[in-house]
Amino acid sequence: MNKVQLMQRAIELAKLGGNYVHPNPRVGAVIVKNDEIVAEGYHRYFGGMHAEIEAINNAKGIDLEGATLVVNLEPCTHFGKTPPCVDAIIEKKFSKVIIATKDPNPLVAGKGIEKLKSAGIEVEIGIMEKEAQWLNRFFFKNIIENKPYVILKVAQSLDGSIATKNYESQWITNEQSRKYGYLLRREVDAIIVGKTTAQRDNPSLTLHELEGKTPWRVILDTNLSLPLELKVFVDDVRVNTIVAVDENMPSTRKMENLKIGGVKILPALAKDNLIDLEDLLYKLKEEFQVSAILVEGGAGVFSNFIKEGLWDEIHFFIAPKIIPGGKNAFADHFVNSLSEAVQLRPLLVEPLENDIHLISINPNISFISV
């Protein structure tokens, strides 16, 4: 296998960590000796062994002197939940380390590379760099901007409607699009919906039959007016439900009942009866270690994320339907001229049976190369 193929394997291994590793990065490692892969490893969960150490441990009985390590992120040099990976690499006398991209964490940020070089180990950087940065875009944003990465998921008709004028929305898109939406949920730490979506659709906001770590389910309900019978308040994973309320709201019996049932109450700044999204994102990161968020509606919430510029990526699932008079996904955000239009940078267009899946990113993203 050549270097690119080996890095592709490291990235595939890294993906297996899913959202279990957050807020840590997803990392995979491959060890090669005499042109053969002798061991592999990946970071499995936050606080667990790093990929490089797992790979070394999996090379049972093999002398690793002179071997090559292939890893998608610069090995760490600092003590965190685990000891520094660089020290173990040096101790095992690897002759070469191939790295996809540097670690933006100031505790690492080139220090791992320099320490390896100082120990006489050859270091090659930049193999599949863009792919490696994309894989860890959540981590890069967390480190560089100290904010969660925000993905909007919009299921709509061809004319941009996410519901009829009577708010009927289930189902505009097809089953394949919905399954892809569940895969997106598995990637993130939290799902956000507004009060209207929670009440009208009564969604479960779970992974359904997919295996994976259940994300936080964040409901924006400034004055805590939603009924207590909603699925997110009574189902078996209600301990994963967070209700964001006005921080000036006094304690009520409803609030206490929700807490007793395991639901979390998150006080946040509010203005004009709306939760301040920037404050919410900060608190979700600091109090619940949320590194990536999937926003699932409705129009008011989508509009506010766009208006405030607090988005990084949008997934449009577009059905070949027209819904005259329907509710537009961004109906609550207005511009007066084309110069104010929200610019998108398309990354992918693919068919999902008869639906179209379009992925776009914020063109202002600066923390990764795309």
Short mmCIF file of C-alpha atoms in Angstrom, two decimals:
data_model
loop_
_atom_site.label_atom_id
_atom_site.label_comp_id
_atom_site.label_asym_id
_atom_site.label_seq_id
_atom_site.Cartn_x
_atom_site.Cartn_y
_atom_site.Cartn_z
CA MET A 1 0.00 0.00 0.00
CA ASN A 2 1.22 3.51 -0.77
CA LYS A 3 1.14 6.50 1.60
CA VAL A 4 -2.24 7.73 0.42
CA GLN A 5 -3.83 4.31 0.83
CA LEU A 6 -2.33 3.99 4.31
CA MET A 7 -3.67 7.41 5.29
CA GLN A 8 -7.06 6.52 3.87
CA ARG A 9 -7.04 3.51 6.18
CA ALA A 10 -6.08 5.68 9.16
CA ILE A 11 -8.97 8.04 8.39
CA GLU A 12 -11.41 5.13 8.07
CA LEU A 13 -10.28 3.87 11.46
CA ALA A 14 -10.65 7.36 12.94
CA LYS A 15 -14.28 7.52 11.79
CA LEU A 16 -15.09 4.52 13.98
CA GLY A 17 -14.74 6.76 17.04
CA GLY A 18 -17.88 8.64 16.01
CA ASN A 19 -19.18 11.10 18.58
CA TYR A 20 -17.96 8.91 21.44
CA VAL A 21 -14.60 10.71 21.34
CA HIS A 22 -15.94 14.30 21.50
CA PRO A 23 -14.63 16.79 22.48
CA ASN A 24 -11.42 15.00 21.49
CA PRO A 25 -10.55 14.59 17.80
CA ARG A 26 -11.16 11.44 15.78
CA VAL A 27 -7.83 9.73 15.21
CA GLY A 28 -6.76 6.49 13.57
CA ALA A 29 -3.26 4.98 13.38
CA VAL A 30 -1.60 2.37 11.19
CA ILE A 31 1.81 0.79 11.86
CA VAL A 32 3.83 -0.49 8.90
CA LYS A 33 7.00 -2.59 9.00
CA ASN A 34 8.71 -4.27 6.06
CA ASP A 35 5.96 -2.90 3.79
CA GLU A 36 3.23 -4.70 5.73
CA ILE A 37 0.58 -3.40 8.13
CA VAL A 38 1.41 -4.99 11.47
CA ALA A 39 -1.04 -3.15 13.75
CA GLU A 40 -3.87 -0.63 13.78
CA GLY A 41 -5.73 1.41 16.35
CA TYR A 42 -8.16 4.25 16.83
CA HIS A 43 -9.39 6.55 19.58
CA ARG A 44 -12.55 4.82 20.81
CA TYR A 45 -13.98 7.16 23.46
CA PHE A 46 -13.17 10.33 25.38
CA GLY A 47 -10.66 9.52 28.09
CA GLY A 48 -9.65 6.27 26.42
CA MET A 49 -6.38 5.28 24.80
CA HIS A 50 -5.23 7.45 21.93
CA ALA A 51 -5.01 5.81 18.51
CA GLU A 52 -1.22 5.66 18.46
CA ILE A 53 -1.05 3.88 21.82
CA GLU A 54 -3.77 1.41 20.89
CA ALA A 55 -1.92 0.58 17.68
CA ILE A 56 1.34 0.10 19.58
CA ASN A 57 -0.39 -2.14 22.11
CA ASN A 58 -1.96 -4.14 19.28
CA ALA A 59 1.51 -4.87 17.83
CA LYS A 60 1.92 -7.67 20.32
CA GLY A 61 5.35 -9.32 20.20
CA ILE A 62 6.54 -7.20 17.27
CA ASP A 63 9.73 -5.18 17.49
CA LEU A 64 8.69 -1.73 16.24
CA GLU A 65 12.20 -0.34 15.81
CA GLY A 66 12.44 1.06 12.30
CA ALA A 67 8.66 0.90 11.72
CA THR A 68 6.51 3.66 10.21
CA LEU A 69 3.49 5.14 11.94
CA VAL A 70 0.70 6.65 9.81
CA VAL A 71 -1.72 8.91 11.69
CA ASN A 72 -4.30 11.48 10.58
CA LEU A 73 -3.47 14.04 13.31
CA GLU A 74 -0.23 15.19 14.89
CA PRO A 75 0.60 13.05 17.97
CA CYS A 76 0.16 14.82 21.30
CA THR A 77 2.98 15.99 23.56
CA HIS A 78 1.05 16.84 26.72
CA PHE A 79 -0.49 14.96 29.62
CA GLY A 80 -4.29 14.98 29.50
CA LYS A 81 -6.51 12.01 30.20
CA THR A 82 -3.58 9.90 28.94
CA PRO A 83 0.23 10.31 28.70
CA PRO A 84 1.86 11.93 25.63
CA CYS A 85 1.82 9.76 22.50
CA VAL A 86 5.09 11.25 21.20
CA ASP A 87 7.05 9.77 24.10
CA ALA A 88 5.77 6.26 23.33
CA ILE A 89 6.62 6.66 19.63
CA ILE A 90 10.16 7.72 20.47
CA GLU A 91 10.54 4.93 23.05
CA LYS A 92 9.55 2.27 20.48
CA LYS A 93 12.17 3.69 18.04
CA PHE A 94 9.94 4.29 15.05
CA SER A 95 11.98 5.54 12.10
CA LYS A 96 9.22 7.53 10.38
CA VAL A 97 5.86 9.15 11.19
CA ILE A 98 3.47 10.20 8.41
CA ILE A 99 0.95 12.82 9.54
CA ALA A 100 -2.04 14.19 7.62
CA THR A 101 -2.41 17.50 9.45
CA LYS A 102 -1.07 19.45 12.41
CA ASP A 103 -3.04 19.65 15.65
CA PRO A 104 -4.39 23.22 16.20
CA ASN A 105 -4.47 22.71 19.98
CA PRO A 106 -1.94 25.20 21.45
CA LEU A 107 -0.76 22.41 23.76
CA VAL A 108 0.42 20.52 20.66
CA ALA A 109 0.49 22.83 17.57
CA GLY A 110 3.73 21.60 16.00
CA LYS A 111 5.40 20.59 19.26
CA GLY A 112 4.78 16.90 18.56
CA ILE A 113 6.39 17.16 15.15
CA GLU A 114 9.42 19.02 16.50
CA LYS A 115 9.93 16.53 19.31
CA LEU A 116 9.82 13.61 16.87
CA LYS A 117 12.35 15.31 14.59
CA SER A 118 14.61 16.10 17.55
CA ALA A 119 14.62 12.39 18.38
CA GLY A 120 15.88 11.61 14.86
CA ILE A 121 12.53 10.38 13.53
CA GLU A 122 11.65 11.33 9.96
CA VAL A 123 8.34 13.20 9.76
CA GLU A 124 6.22 13.70 6.66
CA ILE A 125 3.22 16.06 6.85
CA GLY A 126 0.31 16.84 4.54
CA ILE A 127 -0.82 13.50 3.11
CA MET A 128 -4.62 13.86 2.65
CA GLU A 129 -4.56 17.03 4.72
CA LYS A 130 -7.92 18.40 3.54
CA GLU A 131 -9.69 15.11 4.15
CA ALA A 132 -8.19 14.87 7.64
CA GLN A 133 -9.20 18.42 8.51
CA TRP A 134 -12.74 17.83 7.26
CA LEU A 135 -13.00 14.70 9.41
CA ASN A 136 -12.08 16.75 12.49
CA ARG A 137 -13.80 20.02 11.55
CA PHE A 138 -15.77 19.93 14.82
CA PHE A 139 -12.56 19.68 16.85
CA PHE A 140 -10.80 22.37 14.82
CA LYS A 141 -13.61 24.87 15.36
CA ASN A 142 -13.82 24.07 19.08
CA ILE A 143 -10.11 24.71 19.52
CA ILE A 144 -9.68 27.71 17.22
CA GLU A 145 -12.96 29.58 17.82
CA ASN A 146 -14.06 28.06 21.14
CA LYS A 147 -17.55 27.34 19.71
CA PRO A 148 -19.47 24.22 18.71
CA TYR A 149 -19.69 23.39 15.02
CA VAL A 150 -23.25 24.03 13.77
CA ILE A 151 -24.98 22.03 11.02
CA LEU A 152 -28.43 22.96 9.73
CA LYS A 153 -30.57 20.10 8.38
CA VAL A 154 -33.34 21.32 6.08
CA ALA A 155 -35.87 18.92 4.56
CA GLN A 156 -37.82 20.88 1.99
CA SER A 157 -39.78 20.93 -1.25
CA LEU A 158 -38.36 22.22 -4.51
CA ASP A 159 -39.81 25.67 -3.79
CA GLY A 160 -38.20 25.84 -0.35
CA SER A 161 -41.13 24.85 1.87
CA ILE A 162 -40.51 22.84 5.04
CA ALA A 163 -44.24 22.55 5.81
CA THR A 164 -47.63 23.43 4.41
CA LYS A 165 -49.38 26.63 5.52
CA ASN A 166 -51.09 24.43 8.16
CA TYR A 167 -47.65 23.23 9.39
CA GLU A 168 -47.95 19.68 8.04
CA SER A 169 -44.39 18.47 7.40
CA GLN A 170 -44.31 14.68 7.80
CA TRP A 171 -43.09 13.63 5.36
CA ILE A 172 -41.87 15.96 2.62
CA THR A 173 -38.73 13.99 1.77
CA ASN A 174 -38.35 10.26 1.21
CA GLU A 175 -37.19 7.49 3.51
CA GLN A 176 -33.62 7.53 2.21
CA SER A 177 -33.31 11.22 3.05
CA ARG A 178 -34.67 10.58 6.53
CA LYS A 179 -32.18 7.76 7.08
CA TYR A 180 -29.36 10.10 6.11
CA GLY A 181 -30.73 12.57 8.65
CA TYR A 182 -30.44 9.93 11.36
CA LEU A 183 -26.80 9.37 10.33
CA LEU A 184 -26.19 13.09 10.82
CA ARG A 185 -27.65 12.83 14.33
CA ARG A 186 -25.14 10.11 15.11
CA GLU A 187 -22.28 12.44 14.17
CA VAL A 188 -23.13 15.24 16.61
CA ASP A 189 -23.43 15.81 20.35
CA ALA A 190 -26.70 17.75 20.34
CA ILE A 191 -29.84 18.35 18.28
CA ILE A 192 -31.66 21.68 18.51
CA VAL A 193 -35.32 22.36 17.70
CA GLY A 194 -37.56 25.30 18.46
CA LYS A 195 -40.70 25.28 20.57
CA THR A 196 -43.08 25.25 17.59
CA THR A 197 -41.39 22.22 16.01
CA ALA A 198 -41.37 20.38 19.34
CA GLN A 199 -45.07 20.99 19.88
CA ARG A 200 -46.42 20.47 16.35
CA ASP A 201 -44.26 17.49 15.33
CA ASN A 202 -43.64 15.96 18.79
CA PRO A 203 -40.38 14.43 17.51
CA SER A 204 -38.36 11.84 19.39
CA LEU A 205 -35.02 13.24 18.13
CA THR A 206 -33.28 9.90 18.67
CA LEU A 207 -31.07 7.71 16.47
CA HIS A 208 -34.04 5.38 15.91
CA GLU A 209 -32.56 1.95 15.16
CA LEU A 210 -28.98 3.14 14.58
CA GLU A 211 -26.32 2.19 17.09
CA GLY A 212 -24.45 5.08 18.62
CA LYS A 213 -24.28 7.60 21.43
CA THR A 214 -27.61 9.39 21.89
CA PRO A 215 -27.12 13.16 21.42
CA TRP A 216 -28.49 15.81 23.74
CA ARG A 217 -31.93 16.98 22.63
CA VAL A 218 -32.07 20.74 23.08
CA ILE A 219 -35.50 22.41 23.06
CA LEU A 220 -35.73 26.21 22.86
CA ASP A 221 -38.64 27.15 25.12
CA THR A 222 -38.01 30.62 26.54
CA ASN A 223 -40.94 30.64 28.98
CA LEU A 224 -41.27 26.87 29.48
CA SER A 225 -44.70 26.70 27.91
CA LEU A 226 -44.53 23.29 26.23
CA PRO A 227 -46.78 20.48 27.54
CA LEU A 228 -45.13 17.87 29.73
CA GLU A 229 -46.55 15.02 27.64
CA LEU A 230 -44.10 15.51 24.74
CA LYS A 231 -41.95 12.49 23.86
CA VAL A 232 -38.70 14.26 24.76
CA PHE A 233 -40.00 14.76 28.32
CA VAL A 234 -41.34 11.27 29.00
CA ASP A 235 -39.42 8.70 26.92
CA ASP A 236 -36.61 6.41 28.09
CA VAL A 237 -33.88 8.88 27.14
CA ARG A 238 -35.42 12.00 28.69
CA VAL A 239 -32.22 12.43 30.72
CA ASN A 240 -30.72 13.53 27.40
CA THR A 241 -33.23 16.37 27.05
CA ILE A 242 -32.16 19.96 27.72
CA VAL A 243 -34.67 22.81 27.79
CA ALA A 244 -33.18 26.25 27.20
CA VAL A 245 -35.17 28.91 29.08
CA ASP A 246 -34.86 32.60 29.84
CA GLU A 247 -32.27 32.93 32.60
CA ASN A 248 -34.56 35.43 34.35
CA MET A 249 -37.41 32.94 34.56
CA PRO A 250 -38.23 32.05 38.17
CA SER A 251 -38.45 28.43 39.29
CA THR A 252 -41.88 26.89 38.75
CA ARG A 253 -43.57 23.61 39.62
CA LYS A 254 -43.34 22.55 35.95
CA MET A 255 -39.61 23.23 35.97
CA GLU A 256 -39.13 21.18 39.13
CA ASN A 257 -41.23 18.32 37.75
CA LEU A 258 -39.07 18.20 34.63
CA LYS A 259 -35.91 18.15 36.72
CA ILE A 260 -37.27 15.33 38.89
CA GLY A 261 -37.90 13.34 35.71
CA GLY A 262 -34.29 13.82 34.61
CA VAL A 263 -34.73 16.66 32.12
CA LYS A 264 -32.03 19.36 32.27
CA ILE A 265 -32.98 23.05 32.49
CA LEU A 266 -30.45 25.43 30.92
CA PRO A 267 -30.92 29.13 31.75
CA ALA A 268 -29.71 31.35 28.91
CA LEU A 269 -29.81 34.96 27.84
CA ALA A 270 -33.04 35.90 26.09
CA LYS A 271 -34.19 38.93 24.14
CA ASP A 272 -37.59 39.64 22.59
CA ASN A 273 -38.78 36.27 23.89
CA LEU A 274 -36.03 34.44 21.97
CA ILE A 275 -33.07 32.52 23.33
CA ASP A 276 -29.77 34.22 22.50
CA LEU A 277 -28.15 31.62 20.26
CA GLU A 278 -24.55 32.68 20.80
CA ASP A 279 -24.99 32.44 24.58
CA LEU A 280 -26.70 29.09 24.16
CA LEU A 281 -23.84 27.68 22.05
CA TYR A 282 -21.29 28.84 24.59
CA LYS A 283 -23.18 27.27 27.49
CA LEU A 284 -23.74 23.98 25.66
CA LYS A 285 -20.01 23.74 25.03
CA GLU A 286 -18.94 24.72 28.53
CA GLU A 287 -21.59 22.87 30.58
CA PHE A 288 -22.34 19.84 28.40
CA GLN A 289 -19.11 19.45 26.37
CA VAL A 290 -21.04 19.85 23.11
CA SER A 291 -18.67 20.11 20.15
CA ALA A 292 -21.12 19.70 17.26
CA ILE A 293 -24.81 20.56 16.89
CA LEU A 294 -27.48 19.59 14.37
CA VAL A 295 -30.26 22.17 14.01
CA GLU A 296 -33.51 20.58 12.81
CA GLY A 297 -35.93 23.53 12.73
CA GLY A 298 -38.21 25.17 12.44
CA ALA A 299 -38.19 28.25 10.24
CA GLY A 300 -37.67 30.70 13.09
CA VAL A 301 -34.67 28.79 14.43
CA PHE A 302 -33.14 28.30 10.97
CA SER A 303 -33.63 32.00 10.25
CA ASN A 304 -31.97 33.12 13.46
CA PHE A 305 -28.92 30.89 12.99
CA ILE A 306 -28.51 32.27 9.46
CA LYS A 307 -29.15 35.88 10.51
CA GLU A 308 -26.60 35.68 13.34
CA GLY A 309 -24.02 33.94 11.14
CA LEU A 310 -23.82 31.08 13.64
CA TRP A 311 -23.72 28.24 11.13
CA ASP A 312 -21.00 26.24 9.46
CA GLU A 313 -22.70 23.67 7.27
CA ILE A 314 -26.14 23.09 5.72
CA HIS A 315 -27.62 19.84 4.48
CA PHE A 316 -30.58 20.40 2.15
CA PHE A 317 -32.77 17.39 1.44
CA ILE A 318 -34.92 18.51 -1.48
CA ALA A 319 -38.00 16.59 -2.60
CA PRO A 320 -39.39 16.93 -6.16
CA LYS A 321 -42.55 18.62 -4.90
CA ILE A 322 -44.02 22.10 -4.91
CA ILE A 323 -45.99 23.27 -1.85
CA PRO A 324 -47.78 26.50 -2.79
CA GLY A 325 -48.16 28.84 0.16
CA GLY A 326 -45.94 26.64 2.32
CA LYS A 327 -43.66 27.72 5.16
CA ASN A 328 -40.23 28.65 3.84
CA ALA A 329 -37.19 27.36 5.75
CA PHE A 330 -35.84 30.89 6.24
CA ALA A 331 -39.12 32.81 6.22
CA ASP A 332 -38.24 34.81 9.33
CA HIS A 333 -35.06 36.31 7.90
CA PHE A 334 -35.46 39.17 5.45
CA VAL A 335 -33.04 40.96 3.13
CA ASN A 336 -33.69 44.05 1.06
CA SER A 337 -31.24 43.51 -1.77
CA LEU A 338 -29.34 40.72 -3.50
CA SER A 339 -26.11 42.06 -2.00
CA GLU A 340 -27.46 40.91 1.38
CA ALA A 341 -28.20 37.38 0.18
CA VAL A 342 -26.66 34.60 2.26
CA GLN A 343 -23.75 33.10 0.36
CA LEU A 344 -23.21 29.33 0.38
CA ARG A 345 -20.32 27.23 -0.83
CA PRO A 346 -21.64 23.97 -2.32
CA LEU A 347 -19.55 20.89 -1.53
CA LEU A 348 -21.67 17.97 -2.72
CA VAL A 349 -24.80 17.27 -4.72
CA GLU A 350 -26.08 13.69 -4.81
CA PRO A 351 -29.35 11.86 -5.49
CA LEU A 352 -31.16 10.05 -2.70
CA GLU A 353 -33.64 8.10 -4.83
CA ASN A 354 -35.83 10.93 -6.19
CA ASP A 355 -34.65 13.48 -3.62
CA ILE A 356 -31.58 15.68 -3.96
CA HIS A 357 -29.03 16.01 -1.16
CA LEU A 358 -27.02 19.26 -1.25
CA ILE A 359 -24.25 20.00 1.23
CA SER A 360 -22.99 23.57 1.53
CA ILE A 361 -20.62 25.24 3.96
CA ASN A 362 -20.21 28.76 5.21
CA PRO A 363 -17.73 30.46 2.83
CA ASN A 364 -16.27 32.34 5.81
CA ILE A 365 -14.91 29.16 7.40
CA SER A 366 -11.22 29.69 8.12
CA PHE A 367 -10.35 26.90 10.56
CA ILE A 368 -10.01 24.15 7.91
CA SER A 369 -8.94 23.92 4.27
CA VAL A 370 -11.77 22.78 1.98
#
